[in-house]
């Protein structure tokens, strides 16, 4: 009769026994080891007594092994219970935090707009948010224009340049509004005044942002043509030629191309810091008191040279 194949076994502690042969091999190895210990410790025992001692020690080992297995299983169960409790506590905490965030967001959404008072605007409606960004961009554009079109030591010149920029941008915003209104159907804006205000404010922001990029380019371009910028370009050209991979042939095509690229990039990077410093000085001059204690209404020569705002 053919002996049935033994199926794979798995203990509770995760040890997998693929075949019964492995178990028999382990038991035989254990029995041989205990027998060797008995022969070393009790060399004068007879065969019957030796067999008895061997069986007693095997039983003791089996009992200890069973107790260790039970202890490890209980420890694993306790660890699993602690992990389950920790996961449940984490889920409850996450749910509580989500609920608190939802409640706080609901309270914030119920706040009226700080500028126009529109209800349920989360403290600032969309149109007023666009208007604030537009005002900040207009102020920045005026200060950038003042960096190269006004005497930064004269608060009157700075104020005149910023006022000129504000007036010019205001006219451009009004022209953009008129163009937008011409494209709308009659009565369409009155049907949804909130959306209409947001669209108009967004159009104004787009106009100012486009002009602001032109003012930045103008400021960087003018500051990039200063003697300091030229010196920085020459230093960048020499530094690129002195790199170790160009030292063997500093006048070669690759070296000259890399040095030229570095020289063109250096004035732009060099002019950003002066532009920021000049804008800060213009802001301080614009906010400071005038020499005669009152604002001047006379347009200074720098404003006449400034001309209209950059086209877009």
PDB file of N, CA and C in Angstrom, residues 36-121:
ATOM      1  N   UNK A  36      24.075  12.343  23.455  1.00  0.00           N
ATOM      2  CA  UNK A  36      25.486  12.692  23.604  1.00  0.00           C
ATOM      3  C   UNK A  36      25.733  13.406  24.930  1.00  0.00           C
ATOM      4  N   UNK A  37      24.807  14.268  25.349  1.00  0.00           N
ATOM      5  CA  UNK A  37      24.952  14.933  26.647  1.00  0.00           C
ATOM      6  C   UNK A  37      24.921  13.925  27.790  1.00  0.00           C
ATOM      7  N   UNK A  38      24.028  12.922  27.688  1.00  0.00           N
ATOM      8  CA  UNK A  38      23.937  11.903  28.744  1.00  0.00           C
ATOM      9  C   UNK A  38      25.219  11.079  28.801  1.00  0.00           C
ATOM     10  N   UNK A  39      25.738  10.692  27.636  1.00  0.00           N
ATOM     11  CA  UNK A  39      26.981   9.916  27.630  1.00  0.00           C
ATOM     12  C   UNK A  39      28.140  10.708  28.198  1.00  0.00           C
ATOM     13  N   UNK A  40      28.138  12.037  28.004  1.00  0.00           N
ATOM     14  CA  UNK A  40      29.222  12.847  28.546  1.00  0.00           C
ATOM     15  C   UNK A  40      29.054  13.081  30.026  1.00  0.00           C
ATOM     16  N   UNK A  41      27.799  13.265  30.482  1.00  0.00           N
ATOM     17  CA  UNK A  41      27.566  13.546  31.895  1.00  0.00           C
ATOM     18  C   UNK A  41      27.502  12.268  32.746  1.00  0.00           C
ATOM     19  N   UNK A  42      26.904  11.215  32.237  1.00  0.00           N
ATOM     20  CA  UNK A  42      26.737   9.955  32.990  1.00  0.00           C
ATOM     21  C   UNK A  42      27.313   8.811  32.166  1.00  0.00           C
ATOM     22  N   UNK A  43      28.605   8.671  32.172  1.00  0.00           N
ATOM     23  CA  UNK A  43      29.198   7.661  31.293  1.00  0.00           C
ATOM     24  C   UNK A  43      28.982   6.219  31.746  1.00  0.00           C
ATOM     25  N   UNK A  44      28.675   5.947  33.007  1.00  0.00           N
ATOM     26  CA  UNK A  44      28.588   4.577  33.509  1.00  0.00           C
ATOM     27  C   UNK A  44      27.190   4.003  33.543  1.00  0.00           C
ATOM     28  N   UNK A  45      26.194   4.599  32.893  1.00  0.00           N
ATOM     29  CA  UNK A  45      24.826   4.098  32.943  1.00  0.00           C
ATOM     30  C   UNK A  45      24.664   2.869  32.047  1.00  0.00           C
ATOM     31  N   UNK A  46      23.735   2.005  32.498  1.00  0.00           N
ATOM     32  CA  UNK A  46      23.404   0.853  31.670  1.00  0.00           C
ATOM     33  C   UNK A  46      22.444   1.252  30.559  1.00  0.00           C
ATOM     34  N   UNK A  47      22.144   0.325  29.705  1.00  0.00           N
ATOM     35  CA  UNK A  47      21.309   0.623  28.550  1.00  0.00           C
ATOM     36  C   UNK A  47      19.896   1.007  28.967  1.00  0.00           C
ATOM     37  N   UNK A  48      19.304   0.238  29.934  1.00  0.00           N
ATOM     38  CA  UNK A  48      17.931   0.520  30.369  1.00  0.00           C
ATOM     39  C   UNK A  48      17.839   1.879  31.063  1.00  0.00           C
ATOM     40  N   UNK A  49      18.804   2.112  31.997  1.00  0.00           N
ATOM     41  CA  UNK A  49      18.805   3.385  32.726  1.00  0.00           C
ATOM     42  C   UNK A  49      19.058   4.546  31.760  1.00  0.00           C
ATOM     43  N   UNK A  50      19.969   4.310  30.799  1.00  0.00           N
ATOM     44  CA  UNK A  50      20.260   5.374  29.834  1.00  0.00           C
ATOM     45  C   UNK A  50      19.020   5.711  29.008  1.00  0.00           C
ATOM     46  N   UNK A  51      18.270   4.690  28.606  1.00  0.00           N
ATOM     47  CA  UNK A  51      17.046   4.936  27.839  1.00  0.00           C
ATOM     48  C   UNK A  51      16.025   5.688  28.672  1.00  0.00           C
ATOM     49  N   UNK A  52      15.938   5.354  29.954  1.00  0.00           N
ATOM     50  CA  UNK A  52      14.978   6.022  30.841  1.00  0.00           C
ATOM     51  C   UNK A  52      15.323   7.498  31.002  1.00  0.00           C
ATOM     52  N   UNK A  53      16.614   7.779  31.237  1.00  0.00           N
ATOM     53  CA  UNK A  53      17.037   9.171  31.396  1.00  0.00           C
ATOM     54  C   UNK A  53      16.802   9.948  30.092  1.00  0.00           C
ATOM     55  N   UNK A  54      17.073   9.289  28.966  1.00  0.00           N
ATOM     56  CA  UNK A  54      16.871   9.946  27.678  1.00  0.00           C
ATOM     57  C   UNK A  54      15.398  10.302  27.462  1.00  0.00           C
ATOM     58  N   UNK A  55      14.491   9.383  27.818  1.00  0.00           N
ATOM     59  CA  UNK A  55      13.071   9.678  27.656  1.00  0.00           C
ATOM     60  C   UNK A  55      12.622  10.789  28.592  1.00  0.00           C
ATOM     61  N   UNK A  56      13.158  10.817  29.814  1.00  0.00           N
ATOM     62  CA  UNK A  56      12.781  11.871  30.767  1.00  0.00           C
ATOM     63  C   UNK A  56      13.225  13.249  30.244  1.00  0.00           C
ATOM     64  N   UNK A  57      14.452  13.298  29.731  1.00  0.00           N
ATOM     65  CA  UNK A  57      14.935  14.583  29.235  1.00  0.00           C
ATOM     66  C   UNK A  57      14.175  15.026  27.973  1.00  0.00           C
ATOM     67  N   UNK A  58      13.802  14.052  27.147  1.00  0.00           N
ATOM     68  CA  UNK A  58      13.002  14.415  25.968  1.00  0.00           C
ATOM     69  C   UNK A  58      11.644  14.968  26.379  1.00  0.00           C
ATOM     70  N   UNK A  59      11.035  14.339  27.424  1.00  0.00           N
ATOM     71  CA  UNK A  59       9.758  14.865  27.897  1.00  0.00           C
ATOM     72  C   UNK A  59       9.918  16.264  28.488  1.00  0.00           C
ATOM     73  N   UNK A  60      10.999  16.460  29.266  1.00  0.00           N
ATOM     74  CA  UNK A  60      11.239  17.788  29.827  1.00  0.00           C
ATOM     75  C   UNK A  60      11.430  18.827  28.711  1.00  0.00           C
ATOM     76  N   UNK A  61      12.169  18.446  27.677  1.00  0.00           N
ATOM     77  CA  UNK A  61      12.380  19.376  26.570  1.00  0.00           C
ATOM     78  C   UNK A  61      11.063  19.675  25.857  1.00  0.00           C
ATOM     79  N   UNK A  62      10.217  18.652  25.690  1.00  0.00           N
ATOM     80  CA  UNK A  62       8.937  18.865  25.021  1.00  0.00           C
ATOM     81  C   UNK A  62       8.038  19.787  25.832  1.00  0.00           C
ATOM     82  N   UNK A  63       8.055  19.589  27.186  1.00  0.00           N
ATOM     83  CA  UNK A  63       7.244  20.459  28.044  1.00  0.00           C
ATOM     84  C   UNK A  63       7.738  21.909  27.971  1.00  0.00           C
ATOM     85  N   UNK A  64       9.054  22.102  28.034  1.00  0.00           N
ATOM     86  CA  UNK A  64       9.609  23.463  27.961  1.00  0.00           C
ATOM     87  C   UNK A  64       9.311  24.098  26.610  1.00  0.00           C
ATOM     88  N   UNK A  65       9.426  23.273  25.552  1.00  0.00           N
ATOM     89  CA  UNK A  65       9.128  23.804  24.231  1.00  0.00           C
ATOM     90  C   UNK A  65       7.666  24.214  24.110  1.00  0.00           C
ATOM     91  N   UNK A  66       6.762  23.415  24.674  1.00  0.00           N
ATOM     92  CA  UNK A  66       5.337  23.743  24.632  1.00  0.00           C
ATOM     93  C   UNK A  66       5.048  25.014  25.426  1.00  0.00           C
ATOM     94  N   UNK A  67       5.677  25.151  26.596  1.00  0.00           N
ATOM     95  CA  UNK A  67       5.470  26.359  27.392  1.00  0.00           C
ATOM     96  C   UNK A  67       5.999  27.597  26.659  1.00  0.00           C
ATOM     97  N   UNK A  68       7.153  27.450  26.017  1.00  0.00           N
ATOM     98  CA  UNK A  68       7.703  28.578  25.255  1.00  0.00           C
ATOM     99  C   UNK A  68       6.792  28.938  24.087  1.00  0.00           C
ATOM    100  N   UNK A  69       6.247  27.918  23.443  1.00  0.00           N
ATOM    101  CA  UNK A  69       5.332  28.180  22.332  1.00  0.00           C
ATOM    102  C   UNK A  69       4.079  28.908  22.812  1.00  0.00           C
ATOM    103  N   UNK A  70       3.534  28.473  23.941  1.00  0.00           N
ATOM    104  CA  UNK A  70       2.346  29.139  24.482  1.00  0.00           C
ATOM    105  C   UNK A  70       2.667  30.580  24.868  1.00  0.00           C
ATOM    106  N   UNK A  71       3.842  30.785  25.489  1.00  0.00           N
ATOM    107  CA  UNK A  71       4.213  32.144  25.890  1.00  0.00           C
ATOM    108  C   UNK A  71       4.375  33.055  24.669  1.00  0.00           C
ATOM    109  N   UNK A  72       5.034  32.525  23.617  1.00  0.00           N
ATOM    110  CA  UNK A  72       5.220  33.334  22.407  1.00  0.00           C
ATOM    111  C   UNK A  72       3.892  33.619  21.717  1.00  0.00           C
ATOM    112  N   UNK A  73       2.980  32.635  21.765  1.00  0.00           N
ATOM    113  CA  UNK A  73       1.680  32.865  21.151  1.00  0.00           C
ATOM    114  C   UNK A  73       0.888  33.919  21.912  1.00  0.00           C
ATOM    115  N   UNK A  74       0.944  33.877  23.224  1.00  0.00           N
ATOM    116  CA  UNK A  74       0.264  34.898  24.014  1.00  0.00           C
ATOM    117  C   UNK A  74       0.875  36.279  23.800  1.00  0.00           C
ATOM    118  N   UNK A  75       2.202  36.315  23.690  1.00  0.00           N
ATOM    119  CA  UNK A  75       2.857  37.588  23.432  1.00  0.00           C
ATOM    120  C   UNK A  75       2.460  38.135  22.069  1.00  0.00           C
ATOM    121  N   UNK A  76       2.379  37.265  21.059  1.00  0.00           N
ATOM    122  CA  UNK A  76       1.966  37.708  19.735  1.00  0.00           C
ATOM    123  C   UNK A  76       0.537  38.226  19.757  1.00  0.00           C
ATOM    124  N   UNK A  77      -0.325  37.537  20.498  1.00  0.00           N
ATOM    125  CA  UNK A  77      -1.716  38.002  20.593  1.00  0.00           C
ATOM    126  C   UNK A  77      -1.793  39.361  21.278  1.00  0.00           C
ATOM    127  N   UNK A  78      -0.986  39.548  22.344  1.00  0.00           N
ATOM    128  CA  UNK A  78      -0.984  40.842  23.030  1.00  0.00           C
ATOM    129  C   UNK A  78      -0.465  41.951  22.120  1.00  0.00           C
ATOM    130  N   UNK A  79       0.599  41.657  21.355  1.00  0.00           N
ATOM    131  CA  UNK A  79       1.120  42.655  20.420  1.00  0.00           C
ATOM    132  C   UNK A  79       0.092  42.991  19.354  1.00  0.00           C
ATOM    133  N   UNK A  80      -0.608  41.971  18.854  1.00  0.00           N
ATOM    134  CA  UNK A  80      -1.637  42.224  17.857  1.00  0.00           C
ATOM    135  C   UNK A  80      -2.767  43.066  18.434  1.00  0.00           C
ATOM    136  N   UNK A  81      -3.146  42.788  19.684  1.00  0.00           N
ATOM    137  CA  UNK A  81      -4.195  43.575  20.324  1.00  0.00           C
ATOM    138  C   UNK A  81      -3.764  45.028  20.494  1.00  0.00           C
ATOM    139  N   UNK A  82      -2.488  45.244  20.870  1.00  0.00           N
ATOM    140  CA  UNK A  82      -1.995  46.620  21.009  1.00  0.00           C
ATOM    141  C   UNK A  82      -1.968  47.333  19.665  1.00  0.00           C
ATOM    142  N   UNK A  83      -1.564  46.625  18.616  1.00  0.00           N
ATOM    143  CA  UNK A  83      -1.564  47.254  17.296  1.00  0.00           C
ATOM    144  C   UNK A  83      -2.984  47.601  16.850  1.00  0.00           C
ATOM    145  N   UNK A  84      -3.931  46.701  17.129  1.00  0.00           N
ATOM    146  CA  UNK A  84      -5.324  46.992  16.766  1.00  0.00           C
ATOM    147  C   UNK A  84      -5.847  48.205  17.521  1.00  0.00           C
ATOM    148  N   UNK A  85      -5.523  48.300  18.814  1.00  0.00           N
ATOM    149  CA  UNK A  85      -5.953  49.451  19.596  1.00  0.00           C
ATOM    150  C   UNK A  85      -5.313  50.744  19.074  1.00  0.00           C
ATOM    151  N   UNK A  86      -4.017  50.672  18.712  1.00  0.00           N
ATOM    152  CA  UNK A  86      -3.346  51.865  18.193  1.00  0.00           C
ATOM    153  C   UNK A  86      -3.959  52.311  16.866  1.00  0.00           C
ATOM    154  N   UNK A  87      -4.276  51.341  15.994  1.00  0.00           N
ATOM    155  CA  UNK A  87      -4.903  51.704  14.730  1.00  0.00           C
ATOM    156  C   UNK A  87      -6.290  52.299  14.946  1.00  0.00           C
ATOM    157  N   UNK A  88      -7.047  51.718  15.876  1.00  0.00           N
ATOM    158  CA  UNK A  88      -8.377  52.259  16.149  1.00  0.00           C
ATOM    159  C   UNK A  88      -8.279  53.682  16.715  1.00  0.00           C
ATOM    160  N   UNK A  89      -7.305  53.899  17.629  1.00  0.00           N
ATOM    161  CA  UNK A  89      -7.126  55.243  18.177  1.00  0.00           C
ATOM    162  C   UNK A  89      -6.695  56.235  17.092  1.00  0.00           C
ATOM    163  N   UNK A  90      -5.825  55.780  16.176  1.00  0.00           N
ATOM    164  CA  UNK A  90      -5.391  56.664  15.089  1.00  0.00           C
ATOM    165  C   UNK A  90      -6.559  57.007  14.169  1.00  0.00           C
ATOM    166  N   UNK A  91      -7.420  56.026  13.895  1.00  0.00           N
ATOM    167  CA  UNK A  91      -8.583  56.308  13.056  1.00  0.00           C
ATOM    168  C   UNK A  91      -9.520  57.296  13.728  1.00  0.00           C
ATOM    169  N   UNK A  92      -9.739  57.128  15.027  1.00  0.00           N
ATOM    170  CA  UNK A  92     -10.603  58.058  15.749  1.00  0.00           C
ATOM    171  C   UNK A  92     -10.000  59.464  15.763  1.00  0.00           C
ATOM    172  N   UNK A  93      -8.677  59.536  15.982  1.00  0.00           N
ATOM    173  CA  UNK A  93      -8.033  60.854  16.009  1.00  0.00           C
ATOM    174  C   UNK A  93      -8.106  61.524  14.645  1.00  0.00           C
ATOM    175  N   UNK A  94      -7.871  60.751  13.568  1.00  0.00           N
ATOM    176  CA  UNK A  94      -7.959  61.330  12.232  1.00  0.00           C
ATOM    177  C   UNK A  94      -9.383  61.792  11.922  1.00  0.00           C
ATOM    178  N   UNK A  95     -10.368  60.991  12.329  1.00  0.00           N
ATOM    179  CA  UNK A  95     -11.749  61.388  12.104  1.00  0.00           C
ATOM    180  C   UNK A  95     -12.102  62.645  12.897  1.00  0.00           C
ATOM    181  N   UNK A  96     -11.599  62.730  14.126  1.00  0.00           N
ATOM    182  CA  UNK A  96     -11.861  63.924  14.933  1.00  0.00           C
ATOM    183  C   UNK A  96     -11.195  65.154  14.311  1.00  0.00           C
ATOM    184  N   UNK A  97      -9.964  64.994  13.824  1.00  0.00           N
ATOM    185  CA  UNK A  97      -9.281  66.128  13.198  1.00  0.00           C
ATOM    186  C   UNK A  97      -9.992  66.558  11.921  1.00  0.00           C
ATOM    187  N   UNK A  98     -10.464  65.586  11.136  1.00  0.00           N
ATOM    188  CA  UNK A  98     -11.210  65.950   9.929  1.00  0.00           C
ATOM    189  C   UNK A  98     -12.502  66.683  10.267  1.00  0.00           C
ATOM    190  N   UNK A  99     -13.159  66.236  11.316  1.00  0.00           N
ATOM    191  CA  UNK A  99     -14.392  66.905  11.713  1.00  0.00           C
ATOM    192  C   UNK A  99     -14.111  68.320  12.207  1.00  0.00           C
ATOM    193  N   UNK A 100     -13.040  68.477  12.997  1.00  0.00           N
ATOM    194  CA  UNK A 100     -12.685  69.812  13.475  1.00  0.00           C
ATOM    195  C   UNK A 100     -12.312  70.726  12.306  1.00  0.00           C
ATOM    196  N   UNK A 101     -11.554  70.196  11.330  1.00  0.00           N
ATOM    197  CA  UNK A 101     -11.200  71.006  10.165  1.00  0.00           C
ATOM    198  C   UNK A 101     -12.446  71.391   9.362  1.00  0.00           C
ATOM    199  N   UNK A 102     -13.385  70.440   9.233  1.00  0.00           N
ATOM    200  CA  UNK A 102     -14.615  70.752   8.510  1.00  0.00           C
ATOM    201  C   UNK A 102     -15.424  71.820   9.238  1.00  0.00           C
ATOM    202  N   UNK A 103     -15.499  71.727  10.568  1.00  0.00           N
ATOM    203  CA  UNK A 103     -16.227  72.741  11.337  1.00  0.00           C
ATOM    204  C   UNK A 103     -15.569  74.111  11.210  1.00  0.00           C
ATOM    205  N   UNK A 104     -14.211  74.125  11.301  1.00  0.00           N
ATOM    206  CA  UNK A 104     -13.508  75.408  11.172  1.00  0.00           C
ATOM    207  C   UNK A 104     -13.690  75.999   9.774  1.00  0.00           C
ATOM    208  N   UNK A 105     -13.675  75.137   8.753  1.00  0.00           N
ATOM    209  CA  UNK A 105     -13.875  75.637   7.397  1.00  0.00           C
ATOM    210  C   UNK A 105     -15.295  76.157   7.213  1.00  0.00           C
ATOM    211  N   UNK A 106     -16.260  75.480   7.849  1.00  0.00           N
ATOM    212  CA  UNK A 106     -17.640  75.963   7.743  1.00  0.00           C
ATOM    213  C   UNK A 106     -17.790  77.333   8.398  1.00  0.00           C
ATOM    214  N   UNK A 107     -17.130  77.510   9.551  1.00  0.00           N
ATOM    215  CA  UNK A 107     -17.178  78.818  10.217  1.00  0.00           C
ATOM    216  C   UNK A 107     -16.496  79.880   9.362  1.00  0.00           C
ATOM    217  N   UNK A 108     -15.357  79.510   8.758  1.00  0.00           N
ATOM    218  CA  UNK A 108     -14.643  80.481   7.924  1.00  0.00           C
ATOM    219  C   UNK A 108     -15.443  80.829   6.674  1.00  0.00           C
ATOM    220  N   UNK A 109     -16.086  79.855   6.078  1.00  0.00           N
ATOM    221  CA  UNK A 109     -16.881  80.128   4.884  1.00  0.00           C
ATOM    222  C   UNK A 109     -18.064  81.049   5.178  1.00  0.00           C
ATOM    223  N   UNK A 110     -18.559  81.022   6.417  1.00  0.00           N
ATOM    224  CA  UNK A 110     -19.705  81.855   6.776  1.00  0.00           C
ATOM    225  C   UNK A 110     -19.326  83.306   7.031  1.00  0.00           C
ATOM    226  N   UNK A 111     -18.017  83.631   7.087  1.00  0.00           N
ATOM    227  CA  UNK A 111     -17.604  85.004   7.369  1.00  0.00           C
ATOM    228  C   UNK A 111     -17.876  85.904   6.168  1.00  0.00           C
ATOM    229  N   UNK A 112     -18.257  87.151   6.399  1.00  0.00           N
ATOM    230  CA  UNK A 112     -18.448  88.093   5.274  1.00  0.00           C
ATOM    231  C   UNK A 112     -17.114  88.615   4.769  1.00  0.00           C
ATOM    232  N   UNK A 113     -17.144  89.215   3.602  1.00  0.00           N
ATOM    233  CA  UNK A 113     -15.929  89.785   3.014  1.00  0.00           C
ATOM    234  C   UNK A 113     -15.492  91.007   3.821  1.00  0.00           C
ATOM    235  N   UNK A 114     -14.200  91.121   4.067  1.00  0.00           N
ATOM    236  CA  UNK A 114     -13.681  92.240   4.851  1.00  0.00           C
ATOM    237  C   UNK A 114     -13.767  93.563   4.085  1.00  0.00           C
ATOM    238  N   UNK A 115     -13.739  93.510   2.766  1.00  0.00           N
ATOM    239  CA  UNK A 115     -13.708  94.741   1.976  1.00  0.00           C
ATOM    240  C   UNK A 115     -15.096  95.209   1.549  1.00  0.00           C
ATOM    241  N   UNK A 116     -15.883  94.296   0.959  1.00  0.00           N
ATOM    242  CA  UNK A 116     -17.184  94.714   0.425  1.00  0.00           C
ATOM    243  C   UNK A 116     -18.359  94.248   1.273  1.00  0.00           C
ATOM    244  N   UNK A 117     -18.132  93.360   2.241  1.00  0.00           N
ATOM    245  CA  UNK A 117     -19.208  92.899   3.104  1.00  0.00           C
ATOM    246  C   UNK A 117     -20.085  91.821   2.519  1.00  0.00           C
ATOM    247  N   UNK A 118     -19.700  91.222   1.420  1.00  0.00           N
ATOM    248  CA  UNK A 118     -20.499  90.150   0.829  1.00  0.00           C
ATOM    249  C   UNK A 118     -20.559  88.966   1.780  1.00  0.00           C
ATOM    250  N   UNK A 119     -21.747  88.429   1.977  1.00  0.00           N
ATOM    251  CA  UNK A 119     -21.957  87.360   2.942  1.00  0.00           C
ATOM    252  C   UNK A 119     -21.385  86.036   2.413  1.00  0.00           C
ATOM    253  N   UNK A 120     -20.956  85.206   3.395  1.00  0.00           N
ATOM    254  CA  UNK A 120     -20.452  83.858   3.107  1.00  0.00           C
ATOM    255  C   UNK A 120     -19.362  83.915   2.035  1.00  0.00           C
ATOM    256  N   UNK A 121     -18.322  84.707   2.339  1.00  0.00           N
ATOM    257  CA  UNK A 121     -17.202  84.862   1.404  1.00  0.00           C
ATOM    258  C   UNK A 121     -15.877  84.417   1.994  1.00  0.00           C
TER     259      UNK A 121
END
